[in-house]
Amino acid sequence: MVFQKLKAHCRKLGVVKMDTAELEEEKYSETKIKGVIKIQAEERVRKTSSDLHRGILNVGSIQNLTELRKMRKNRKKKVAPPPEPEPEEITGPVDVPKFLKAAVEGKIKIIEKFLEDGGSPDSCDEFKRTALQWSSLEGHTEIVQKLLDKGANANFRDRLDCTAVHWACRGGRLDALKSLQNSGADLNVKDKLMSSPLHVATRTGRYDVVEHLIASGINVNAKDREGDTALHDAVRLNRYKIVKLLIIHGANMLAKNADGKTPTELVKQWQFDTKDVLEGLVQSKDSEAEKQA
């Protein structure tokens, strides 16, 4: 035994070279050892199972199990939501920065106080961004409607020539967009990059907003400064659901941008979903043309 241990130690050090016979002997002896270990392990499992079975049968174990069940039930109980913060008490006049911050945070009481004290609903920050634009981006529809009711300009442009409609589309705020639309906001307006609200909604992946804009009759083939239509943007960003929606509603698949590229030519090899949508729609249009012919 000692010799075998010494021999094994020497092998680890690379001192002893083993021949085929010794390898076979080691292989089978290792198998025997594994068999013994397996039998011993099975015996331990049987003993543990037997001890556990006896433990469960005694009263103390049953009480422990009952307590465990109670603990699990308590864990499953929903934690009570924290109490809502009390309305902020407004003392003194509200300045423009606080008014604009309230538009971002959705604090309508501060908005109302500012307007009641004669503040202009079109007050803006250094970027010429108004409370209407901020609340449209954040989706505070109640504030949007309050500002519009008090005479806020729905088509007011900031330094980027963006209007509240652009910001509502960027934030995916459909309710705010509808409020602006009902107050006469222009849905085809363009910013400094000549991007329409449809471009913005497409780039940010706002499917429901895109759907609403199309239903409202906007120009689906409007081009930005680079000559890209919303379809170009949808293909480039792999918004395949929007791609399908735009094409179904008349987007021009042959429209070329400033680089002379059509939306179809912008599809990359890895854009499998977009590729399938475009190919399917092309085949569908071809078959319809054949039927009409």
PDB file of C-alpha atoms in Angstrom:
ATOM      1  CA  MET A   1       0.000   0.000   0.000  1.00  0.00           C
ATOM      2  CA  VAL A   2       2.799   2.351   0.985  1.00  0.00           C
ATOM      3  CA  PHE A   3       4.656   1.434  -2.166  1.00  0.00           C
ATOM      4  CA  GLN A   4       1.573   2.219  -4.298  1.00  0.00           C
ATOM      5  CA  LYS A   5       1.196   5.624  -2.669  1.00  0.00           C
ATOM      6  CA  LEU A   6       4.884   6.359  -3.206  1.00  0.00           C
ATOM      7  CA  LYS A   7       4.583   5.212  -6.786  1.00  0.00           C
ATOM      8  CA  ALA A   8       1.551   7.435  -7.393  1.00  0.00           C
ATOM      9  CA  HIS A   9       3.402  10.370  -5.884  1.00  0.00           C
ATOM     10  CA  CYS A  10       6.345   9.761  -8.168  1.00  0.00           C
ATOM     11  CA  ARG A  11       4.046   9.634 -11.199  1.00  0.00           C
ATOM     12  CA  LYS A  12       2.684  13.056 -10.326  1.00  0.00           C
ATOM     13  CA  LEU A  13       6.211  14.361 -10.279  1.00  0.00           C
ATOM     14  CA  GLY A  14       6.870  12.762 -13.661  1.00  0.00           C
ATOM     15  CA  VAL A  15       9.560  10.435 -12.257  1.00  0.00           C
ATOM     16  CA  VAL A  16       7.895   7.095 -13.049  1.00  0.00           C
ATOM     17  CA  LYS A  17       6.954   6.072 -16.578  1.00  0.00           C
ATOM     18  CA  MET A  18       3.939   3.802 -16.702  1.00  0.00           C
ATOM     19  CA  ASP A  19       3.631   0.942 -19.191  1.00  0.00           C
ATOM     20  CA  THR A  20       0.429  -0.476 -20.718  1.00  0.00           C
ATOM     21  CA  ALA A  21       0.004  -3.211 -18.101  1.00  0.00           C
ATOM     22  CA  GLU A  22       0.280  -0.737 -15.271  1.00  0.00           C
ATOM     23  CA  LEU A  23      -2.204   1.595 -16.963  1.00  0.00           C
ATOM     24  CA  GLU A  24      -4.704  -1.249 -17.282  1.00  0.00           C
ATOM     25  CA  GLU A  25      -4.124  -2.254 -13.665  1.00  0.00           C
ATOM     26  CA  GLU A  26      -4.667   1.337 -12.554  1.00  0.00           C
ATOM     27  CA  LYS A  27      -7.758   1.637 -14.725  1.00  0.00           C
ATOM     28  CA  TYR A  28      -9.429  -1.440 -13.261  1.00  0.00           C
ATOM     29  CA  SER A  29      -8.305  -0.807  -9.719  1.00  0.00           C
ATOM     30  CA  GLU A  30      -9.727   2.698 -10.034  1.00  0.00           C
ATOM     31  CA  THR A  31     -12.987   1.154 -11.229  1.00  0.00           C
ATOM     32  CA  LYS A  32     -13.074  -1.106  -8.179  1.00  0.00           C
ATOM     33  CA  ILE A  33     -12.410   1.818  -5.860  1.00  0.00           C
ATOM     34  CA  LYS A  34     -15.190   3.792  -7.531  1.00  0.00           C
ATOM     35  CA  GLY A  35     -17.529   0.822  -7.025  1.00  0.00           C
ATOM     36  CA  VAL A  36     -16.730   0.688  -3.320  1.00  0.00           C
ATOM     37  CA  ILE A  37     -17.189   4.434  -2.974  1.00  0.00           C
ATOM     38  CA  LYS A  38     -20.533   4.197  -4.765  1.00  0.00           C
ATOM     39  CA  ILE A  39     -21.751   1.439  -2.413  1.00  0.00           C
ATOM     40  CA  GLN A  40     -20.662   3.448   0.603  1.00  0.00           C
ATOM     41  CA  ALA A  41     -22.423   6.555  -0.727  1.00  0.00           C
ATOM     42  CA  GLU A  42     -25.653   4.621  -1.332  1.00  0.00           C
ATOM     43  CA  GLU A  43     -25.477   3.262   2.196  1.00  0.00           C
ATOM     44  CA  ARG A  44     -25.108   6.785   3.586  1.00  0.00           C
ATOM     45  CA  VAL A  45     -28.107   8.001   1.541  1.00  0.00           C
ATOM     46  CA  ARG A  46     -30.249   5.103   2.830  1.00  0.00           C
ATOM     47  CA  LYS A  47     -29.219   5.843   6.404  1.00  0.00           C
ATOM     48  CA  THR A  48     -29.925   9.569   6.004  1.00  0.00           C
ATOM     49  CA  SER A  49     -33.335   8.856   4.444  1.00  0.00           C
ATOM     50  CA  SER A  50     -34.194   6.486   7.278  1.00  0.00           C
ATOM     51  CA  ASP A  51     -33.161   9.044   9.910  1.00  0.00           C
ATOM     52  CA  LEU A  52     -35.170  11.738   8.146  1.00  0.00           C
ATOM     53  CA  HIS A  53     -38.235   9.512   7.945  1.00  0.00           C
ATOM     54  CA  ARG A  54     -38.043   8.808  11.710  1.00  0.00           C
ATOM     55  CA  GLY A  55     -37.580  12.524  12.383  1.00  0.00           C
ATOM     56  CA  ILE A  56     -40.669  13.489  10.409  1.00  0.00           C
ATOM     57  CA  LEU A  57     -42.777  11.005  12.346  1.00  0.00           C
ATOM     58  CA  ASN A  58     -42.034  12.516  15.740  1.00  0.00           C
ATOM     59  CA  VAL A  59     -44.199  15.375  17.046  1.00  0.00           C
ATOM     60  CA  GLY A  60     -41.392  17.894  17.199  1.00  0.00           C
ATOM     61  CA  SER A  61     -40.710  17.561  13.486  1.00  0.00           C
ATOM     62  CA  ILE A  62     -44.411  17.967  12.660  1.00  0.00           C
ATOM     63  CA  GLN A  63     -44.458  21.195  14.667  1.00  0.00           C
ATOM     64  CA  ASN A  64     -41.386  22.386  12.794  1.00  0.00           C
ATOM     65  CA  LEU A  65     -43.060  21.656   9.461  1.00  0.00           C
ATOM     66  CA  THR A  66     -46.158  23.581  10.580  1.00  0.00           C
ATOM     67  CA  GLU A  67     -44.000  26.562  11.489  1.00  0.00           C
ATOM     68  CA  LEU A  68     -42.245  26.368   8.122  1.00  0.00           C
ATOM     69  CA  ARG A  69     -45.590  26.425   6.312  1.00  0.00           C
ATOM     70  CA  LYS A  70     -46.631  29.509   8.290  1.00  0.00           C
ATOM     71  CA  MET A  71     -43.369  31.241   7.419  1.00  0.00           C
ATOM     72  CA  ARG A  72     -43.891  30.489   3.715  1.00  0.00           C
ATOM     73  CA  LYS A  73     -47.429  31.879   3.818  1.00  0.00           C
ATOM     74  CA  ASN A  74     -46.178  35.059   5.463  1.00  0.00           C
ATOM     75  CA  ARG A  75     -43.562  35.465   2.751  1.00  0.00           C
ATOM     76  CA  LYS A  76     -46.201  35.186   0.059  1.00  0.00           C
ATOM     77  CA  LYS A  77     -48.283  37.979   1.586  1.00  0.00           C
ATOM     78  CA  LYS A  78     -47.975  41.181  -0.388  1.00  0.00           C
ATOM     79  CA  VAL A  79     -46.052  43.969   1.270  1.00  0.00           C
ATOM     80  CA  ALA A  80     -48.289  46.958   1.869  1.00  0.00           C
ATOM     81  CA  PRO A  81     -47.416  49.846  -0.473  1.00  0.00           C
ATOM     82  CA  PRO A  82     -45.831  52.864   1.189  1.00  0.00           C
ATOM     83  CA  PRO A  83     -48.239  55.682   2.005  1.00  0.00           C
ATOM     84  CA  GLU A  84     -48.580  58.348  -0.681  1.00  0.00           C
ATOM     85  CA  PRO A  85     -46.676  61.542   0.083  1.00  0.00           C
ATOM     86  CA  GLU A  86     -48.786  64.403   1.343  1.00  0.00           C
ATOM     87  CA  PRO A  87     -49.440  67.213  -1.163  1.00  0.00           C
ATOM     88  CA  GLU A  88     -46.671  69.774  -1.158  1.00  0.00           C
ATOM     89  CA  GLU A  89     -47.707  72.930   0.648  1.00  0.00           C
ATOM     90  CA  ILE A  90     -47.132  75.954  -1.562  1.00  0.00           C
ATOM     91  CA  THR A  91     -46.013  79.028   0.294  1.00  0.00           C
ATOM     92  CA  GLY A  92     -45.186  82.213  -1.531  1.00  0.00           C
ATOM     93  CA  PRO A  93     -44.913  82.820  -5.279  1.00  0.00           C
ATOM     94  CA  VAL A  94     -43.715  80.182  -7.743  1.00  0.00           C
ATOM     95  CA  ASP A  95     -40.838  81.222 -10.014  1.00  0.00           C
ATOM     96  CA  VAL A  96     -40.226  79.954 -13.557  1.00  0.00           C
ATOM     97  CA  PRO A  97     -37.604  77.287 -12.676  1.00  0.00           C
ATOM     98  CA  LYS A  98     -39.920  75.788 -10.054  1.00  0.00           C
ATOM     99  CA  PHE A  99     -42.823  75.960 -12.510  1.00  0.00           C
ATOM    100  CA  LEU A 100     -40.847  74.060 -15.171  1.00  0.00           C
ATOM    101  CA  LYS A 101     -39.595  71.517 -12.634  1.00  0.00           C
ATOM    102  CA  ALA A 102     -43.194  70.886 -11.580  1.00  0.00           C
ATOM    103  CA  ALA A 103     -44.079  70.189 -15.224  1.00  0.00           C
ATOM    104  CA  VAL A 104     -41.376  67.501 -15.328  1.00  0.00           C
ATOM    105  CA  GLU A 105     -42.370  65.965 -11.990  1.00  0.00           C
ATOM    106  CA  GLY A 106     -46.126  66.140 -12.538  1.00  0.00           C
ATOM    107  CA  LYS A 107     -46.925  68.511  -9.652  1.00  0.00           C
ATOM    108  CA  ILE A 108     -50.115  70.129 -10.876  1.00  0.00           C
ATOM    109  CA  LYS A 109     -50.721  72.221  -7.731  1.00  0.00           C
ATOM    110  CA  ILE A 110     -47.528  74.184  -8.386  1.00  0.00           C
ATOM    111  CA  ILE A 111     -48.535  74.610 -12.034  1.00  0.00           C
ATOM    112  CA  GLU A 112     -51.941  75.927 -10.979  1.00  0.00           C
ATOM    113  CA  LYS A 113     -50.397  78.329  -8.441  1.00  0.00           C
ATOM    114  CA  PHE A 114     -48.007  79.755 -11.053  1.00  0.00           C
ATOM    115  CA  LEU A 115     -50.828  80.294 -13.559  1.00  0.00           C
ATOM    116  CA  GLU A 116     -53.208  81.752 -10.946  1.00  0.00           C
ATOM    117  CA  ASP A 117     -50.549  84.318 -10.041  1.00  0.00           C
ATOM    118  CA  GLY A 118     -50.444  85.470 -13.665  1.00  0.00           C
ATOM    119  CA  GLY A 119     -47.464  83.487 -14.919  1.00  0.00           C
ATOM    120  CA  SER A 120     -47.267  82.847 -18.662  1.00  0.00           C
ATOM    121  CA  PRO A 121     -48.030  79.238 -19.677  1.00  0.00           C
ATOM    122  CA  ASP A 122     -45.342  79.635 -22.371  1.00  0.00           C
ATOM    123  CA  SER A 123     -42.559  80.486 -19.891  1.00  0.00           C
ATOM    124  CA  CYS A 124     -39.447  78.582 -20.948  1.00  0.00           C
ATOM    125  CA  ASP A 125     -35.902  77.688 -19.931  1.00  0.00           C
ATOM    126  CA  GLU A 126     -32.579  78.542 -21.606  1.00  0.00           C
ATOM    127  CA  PHE A 127     -33.332  75.983 -24.337  1.00  0.00           C
ATOM    128  CA  LYS A 128     -36.664  77.692 -25.023  1.00  0.00           C
ATOM    129  CA  ARG A 129     -38.384  74.557 -23.740  1.00  0.00           C
ATOM    130  CA  THR A 130     -41.780  75.195 -22.196  1.00  0.00           C
ATOM    131  CA  ALA A 131     -43.746  73.454 -19.466  1.00  0.00           C
ATOM    132  CA  LEU A 132     -46.030  72.093 -22.195  1.00  0.00           C
ATOM    133  CA  GLN A 133     -43.088  70.421 -23.911  1.00  0.00           C
ATOM    134  CA  TRP A 134     -41.708  68.979 -20.672  1.00  0.00           C
ATOM    135  CA  SER A 135     -45.066  67.639 -19.500  1.00  0.00           C
ATOM    136  CA  SER A 136     -45.723  66.185 -22.981  1.00  0.00           C
ATOM    137  CA  LEU A 137     -42.420  64.314 -22.861  1.00  0.00           C
ATOM    138  CA  GLU A 138     -43.150  62.948 -19.388  1.00  0.00           C
ATOM    139  CA  GLY A 139     -46.779  62.119 -20.155  1.00  0.00           C
ATOM    140  CA  HIS A 140     -48.418  64.286 -17.496  1.00  0.00           C
ATOM    141  CA  THR A 141     -51.643  64.613 -19.466  1.00  0.00           C
ATOM    142  CA  GLU A 142     -53.528  66.503 -16.765  1.00  0.00           C
ATOM    143  CA  ILE A 143     -50.859  69.214 -16.760  1.00  0.00           C
ATOM    144  CA  VAL A 144     -50.763  69.245 -20.582  1.00  0.00           C
ATOM    145  CA  GLN A 145     -54.506  69.877 -20.668  1.00  0.00           C
ATOM    146  CA  LYS A 146     -54.335  72.526 -17.913  1.00  0.00           C
ATOM    147  CA  LEU A 147     -51.636  74.456 -19.812  1.00  0.00           C
ATOM    148  CA  LEU A 148     -53.581  74.236 -23.072  1.00  0.00           C
ATOM    149  CA  ASP A 149     -56.736  75.451 -21.331  1.00  0.00           C
ATOM    150  CA  LYS A 150     -54.753  78.433 -20.030  1.00  0.00           C
ATOM    151  CA  GLY A 151     -53.631  79.380 -23.540  1.00  0.00           C
ATOM    152  CA  ALA A 152     -50.289  77.578 -23.968  1.00  0.00           C
ATOM    153  CA  ASN A 153     -49.101  77.602 -27.589  1.00  0.00           C
ATOM    154  CA  ALA A 154     -49.339  73.993 -28.848  1.00  0.00           C
ATOM    155  CA  ASN A 155     -46.916  74.799 -31.712  1.00  0.00           C
ATOM    156  CA  PHE A 156     -44.281  76.653 -29.648  1.00  0.00           C
ATOM    157  CA  ARG A 157     -40.773  75.785 -30.912  1.00  0.00           C
ATOM    158  CA  ASP A 158     -37.686  75.314 -28.752  1.00  0.00           C
ATOM    159  CA  ARG A 159     -34.091  75.915 -29.896  1.00  0.00           C
ATOM    160  CA  LEU A 160     -34.171  72.658 -31.885  1.00  0.00           C
ATOM    161  CA  ASP A 161     -37.440  73.769 -33.507  1.00  0.00           C
ATOM    162  CA  CYS A 162     -39.149  70.884 -31.728  1.00  0.00           C
ATOM    163  CA  THR A 163     -42.739  71.339 -30.611  1.00  0.00           C
ATOM    164  CA  ALA A 164     -44.650  69.587 -27.840  1.00  0.00           C
ATOM    165  CA  VAL A 165     -45.813  67.070 -30.473  1.00  0.00           C
ATOM    166  CA  HIS A 166     -42.202  66.041 -31.146  1.00  0.00           C
ATOM    167  CA  TRP A 167     -41.608  65.572 -27.421  1.00  0.00           C
ATOM    168  CA  ALA A 168     -44.819  63.605 -26.876  1.00  0.00           C
ATOM    169  CA  CYS A 169     -43.821  61.289 -29.740  1.00  0.00           C
ATOM    170  CA  ARG A 170     -40.309  60.899 -28.364  1.00  0.00           C
ATOM    171  CA  GLY A 171     -41.691  59.879 -24.990  1.00  0.00           C
ATOM    172  CA  GLY A 172     -44.378  57.652 -26.510  1.00  0.00           C
ATOM    173  CA  ARG A 173     -47.110  59.640 -24.724  1.00  0.00           C
ATOM    174  CA  LEU A 174     -50.190  58.934 -26.790  1.00  0.00           C
ATOM    175  CA  ASP A 175     -52.700  60.612 -24.449  1.00  0.00           C
ATOM    176  CA  ALA A 176     -50.628  63.795 -24.347  1.00  0.00           C
ATOM    177  CA  LEU A 177     -50.360  63.697 -28.148  1.00  0.00           C
ATOM    178  CA  LYS A 178     -54.140  63.430 -28.472  1.00  0.00           C
ATOM    179  CA  SER A 179     -54.624  66.423 -26.161  1.00  0.00           C
ATOM    180  CA  LEU A 180     -52.217  68.472 -28.277  1.00  0.00           C
ATOM    181  CA  GLN A 181     -53.925  67.339 -31.464  1.00  0.00           C
ATOM    182  CA  ASN A 182     -57.336  68.339 -30.125  1.00  0.00           C
ATOM    183  CA  SER A 183     -55.923  71.805 -29.436  1.00  0.00           C
ATOM    184  CA  GLY A 184     -54.797  72.283 -33.020  1.00  0.00           C
ATOM    185  CA  ALA A 185     -51.178  71.127 -32.850  1.00  0.00           C
ATOM    186  CA  ASP A 186     -49.530  70.501 -36.232  1.00  0.00           C
ATOM    187  CA  LEU A 187     -48.742  66.769 -36.649  1.00  0.00           C
ATOM    188  CA  ASN A 188     -46.613  67.355 -39.792  1.00  0.00           C
ATOM    189  CA  VAL A 189     -44.357  69.989 -38.211  1.00  0.00           C
ATOM    190  CA  LYS A 190     -40.583  69.574 -38.704  1.00  0.00           C
ATOM    191  CA  ASP A 191     -37.628  70.380 -36.440  1.00  0.00           C
ATOM    192  CA  LYS A 192     -34.171  71.696 -37.394  1.00  0.00           C
ATOM    193  CA  LEU A 193     -33.192  68.309 -38.802  1.00  0.00           C
ATOM    194  CA  MET A 194     -36.380  68.344 -40.856  1.00  0.00           C
ATOM    195  CA  SER A 195     -37.646  65.420 -38.786  1.00  0.00           C
ATOM    196  CA  SER A 196     -41.399  65.060 -38.515  1.00  0.00           C
ATOM    197  CA  PRO A 197     -43.181  63.605 -35.464  1.00  0.00           C
ATOM    198  CA  LEU A 198     -43.473  60.382 -37.487  1.00  0.00           C
ATOM    199  CA  HIS A 199     -39.674  60.233 -37.844  1.00  0.00           C
ATOM    200  CA  VAL A 200     -39.273  60.737 -34.097  1.00  0.00           C
ATOM    201  CA  ALA A 201     -41.866  58.113 -33.128  1.00  0.00           C
ATOM    202  CA  THR A 202     -40.341  55.615 -35.571  1.00  0.00           C
ATOM    203  CA  ARG A 203     -36.790  56.110 -34.315  1.00  0.00           C
ATOM    204  CA  THR A 204     -37.846  55.646 -30.703  1.00  0.00           C
ATOM    205  CA  GLY A 205     -39.960  52.590 -31.547  1.00  0.00           C
ATOM    206  CA  ARG A 206     -43.338  54.000 -30.448  1.00  0.00           C
ATOM    207  CA  TYR A 207     -45.603  51.698 -32.430  1.00  0.00           C
ATOM    208  CA  ASP A 208     -48.918  52.950 -30.991  1.00  0.00           C
ATOM    209  CA  VAL A 209     -47.916  56.570 -31.642  1.00  0.00           C
ATOM    210  CA  VAL A 210     -46.914  55.753 -35.234  1.00  0.00           C
ATOM    211  CA  GLU A 211     -50.242  54.000 -35.696  1.00  0.00           C
ATOM    212  CA  HIS A 212     -52.144  57.048 -34.377  1.00  0.00           C
ATOM    213  CA  LEU A 213     -50.203  59.500 -36.542  1.00  0.00           C
ATOM    214  CA  ILE A 214     -50.933  57.439 -39.658  1.00  0.00           C
ATOM    215  CA  ALA A 215     -54.614  57.215 -38.725  1.00  0.00           C
ATOM    216  CA  SER A 216     -54.609  61.013 -38.348  1.00  0.00           C
ATOM    217  CA  GLY A 217     -53.549  61.438 -41.986  1.00  0.00           C
ATOM    218  CA  ILE A 218     -49.944  62.570 -41.686  1.00  0.00           C
ATOM    219  CA  ASN A 219     -47.565  62.355 -44.655  1.00  0.00           C
ATOM    220  CA  VAL A 220     -45.944  58.897 -44.365  1.00  0.00           C
ATOM    221  CA  ASN A 221     -43.353  59.760 -47.040  1.00  0.00           C
ATOM    222  CA  ALA A 222     -42.055  63.003 -45.514  1.00  0.00           C
ATOM    223  CA  LYS A 223     -38.256  63.318 -45.758  1.00  0.00           C
ATOM    224  CA  ASP A 224     -35.763  64.687 -43.245  1.00  0.00           C
ATOM    225  CA  ARG A 225     -32.561  66.627 -43.965  1.00  0.00           C
ATOM    226  CA  GLU A 226     -30.782  63.438 -45.093  1.00  0.00           C
ATOM    227  CA  GLY A 227     -33.620  62.563 -47.446  1.00  0.00           C
ATOM    228  CA  ASP A 228     -34.717  59.675 -45.230  1.00  0.00           C
ATOM    229  CA  THR A 229     -38.369  58.791 -44.837  1.00  0.00           C
ATOM    230  CA  ALA A 230     -39.730  57.155 -41.699  1.00  0.00           C
ATOM    231  CA  LEU A 231     -39.441  53.860 -43.587  1.00  0.00           C
ATOM    232  CA  HIS A 232     -35.691  54.415 -44.070  1.00  0.00           C
ATOM    233  CA  ASP A 233     -35.376  54.961 -40.303  1.00  0.00           C
ATOM    234  CA  ALA A 234     -37.514  51.939 -39.445  1.00  0.00           C
ATOM    235  CA  VAL A 235     -35.425  49.648 -41.673  1.00  0.00           C
ATOM    236  CA  ARG A 236     -32.107  51.036 -40.421  1.00  0.00           C
ATOM    237  CA  LEU A 237     -33.136  50.543 -36.777  1.00  0.00           C
ATOM    238  CA  ASN A 238     -34.740  47.134 -37.413  1.00  0.00           C
ATOM    239  CA  ARG A 239     -38.222  48.275 -36.297  1.00  0.00           C
ATOM    240  CA  TYR A 240     -39.771  45.519 -38.385  1.00  0.00           C
ATOM    241  CA  LYS A 241     -43.296  45.907 -36.942  1.00  0.00           C
ATOM    242  CA  ILE A 242     -43.263  49.598 -37.833  1.00  0.00           C
ATOM    243  CA  VAL A 243     -41.796  48.732 -41.253  1.00  0.00           C
ATOM    244  CA  LYS A 244     -44.820  46.554 -41.950  1.00  0.00           C
ATOM    245  CA  LEU A 245     -47.231  49.191 -40.619  1.00  0.00           C
ATOM    246  CA  LEU A 246     -45.727  51.959 -42.770  1.00  0.00           C
ATOM    247  CA  ILE A 247     -45.732  49.892 -45.975  1.00  0.00           C
ATOM    248  CA  ILE A 248     -49.314  48.748 -45.443  1.00  0.00           C
ATOM    249  CA  HIS A 249     -50.314  52.417 -45.181  1.00  0.00           C
ATOM    250  CA  GLY A 250     -48.565  53.585 -48.319  1.00  0.00           C
ATOM    251  CA  ALA A 251     -44.915  54.191 -47.465  1.00  0.00           C
ATOM    252  CA  ASN A 252     -42.866  54.304 -50.660  1.00  0.00           C
ATOM    253  CA  MET A 253     -40.401  51.382 -50.772  1.00  0.00           C
ATOM    254  CA  LEU A 254     -38.607  52.967 -53.738  1.00  0.00           C
ATOM    255  CA  ALA A 255     -38.041  56.397 -52.142  1.00  0.00           C
ATOM    256  CA  LYS A 256     -34.354  57.380 -52.304  1.00  0.00           C
ATOM    257  CA  ASN A 257     -32.496  59.332 -49.652  1.00  0.00           C
ATOM    258  CA  ALA A 258     -29.612  61.784 -50.194  1.00  0.00           C
ATOM    259  CA  ASP A 259     -27.235  58.839 -50.746  1.00  0.00           C
ATOM    260  CA  GLY A 260     -29.514  57.399 -53.408  1.00  0.00           C
ATOM    261  CA  LYS A 261     -30.533  54.463 -51.201  1.00  0.00           C
ATOM    262  CA  THR A 262     -34.031  53.019 -50.964  1.00  0.00           C
ATOM    263  CA  PRO A 263     -35.281  51.521 -47.674  1.00  0.00           C
ATOM    264  CA  THR A 264     -34.853  48.005 -49.109  1.00  0.00           C
ATOM    265  CA  GLU A 265     -31.189  48.687 -49.894  1.00  0.00           C
ATOM    266  CA  LEU A 266     -30.520  49.600 -46.257  1.00  0.00           C
ATOM    267  CA  VAL A 267     -31.440  46.146 -44.930  1.00  0.00           C
ATOM    268  CA  LYS A 268     -28.446  44.375 -43.388  1.00  0.00           C
ATOM    269  CA  GLN A 269     -27.824  40.630 -43.522  1.00  0.00           C
ATOM    270  CA  TRP A 270     -28.516  40.210 -39.785  1.00  0.00           C
ATOM    271  CA  GLN A 271     -31.911  41.961 -39.967  1.00  0.00           C
ATOM    272  CA  PHE A 272     -33.863  38.748 -40.564  1.00  0.00           C
ATOM    273  CA  ASP A 273     -37.255  40.022 -39.350  1.00  0.00           C
ATOM    274  CA  THR A 274     -37.128  43.212 -41.409  1.00  0.00           C
ATOM    275  CA  LYS A 275     -35.869  41.292 -44.432  1.00  0.00           C
ATOM    276  CA  ASP A 276     -38.756  38.783 -44.164  1.00  0.00           C
ATOM    277  CA  VAL A 277     -41.325  41.577 -43.848  1.00  0.00           C
ATOM    278  CA  LEU A 278     -40.029  43.442 -46.909  1.00  0.00           C
ATOM    279  CA  GLU A 279     -39.723  40.328 -49.064  1.00  0.00           C
ATOM    280  CA  GLY A 280     -43.203  39.170 -48.049  1.00  0.00           C
ATOM    281  CA  LEU A 281     -44.768  42.523 -48.879  1.00  0.00           C
ATOM    282  CA  VAL A 282     -42.936  42.742 -52.211  1.00  0.00           C
ATOM    283  CA  GLN A 283     -44.207  39.292 -53.186  1.00  0.00           C
ATOM    284  CA  SER A 284     -47.714  40.235 -52.102  1.00  0.00           C
ATOM    285  CA  LYS A 285     -47.663  43.405 -54.233  1.00  0.00           C
ATOM    286  CA  ASP A 286     -46.279  41.498 -57.223  1.00  0.00           C
ATOM    287  CA  SER A 287     -49.029  38.890 -57.024  1.00  0.00           C
ATOM    288  CA  GLU A 288     -51.692  41.632 -56.786  1.00  0.00           C
ATOM    289  CA  ALA A 289     -50.213  43.363 -59.848  1.00  0.00           C
ATOM    290  CA  GLU A 290     -50.324  40.093 -61.780  1.00  0.00           C
ATOM    291  CA  LYS A 291     -53.982  39.581 -60.889  1.00  0.00           C
ATOM    292  CA  GLN A 292     -54.890  43.093 -62.051  1.00  0.00           C
ATOM    293  CA  ALA A 293     -52.984  42.557 -65.304  1.00  0.00           C
TER     294      ALA A 293
END
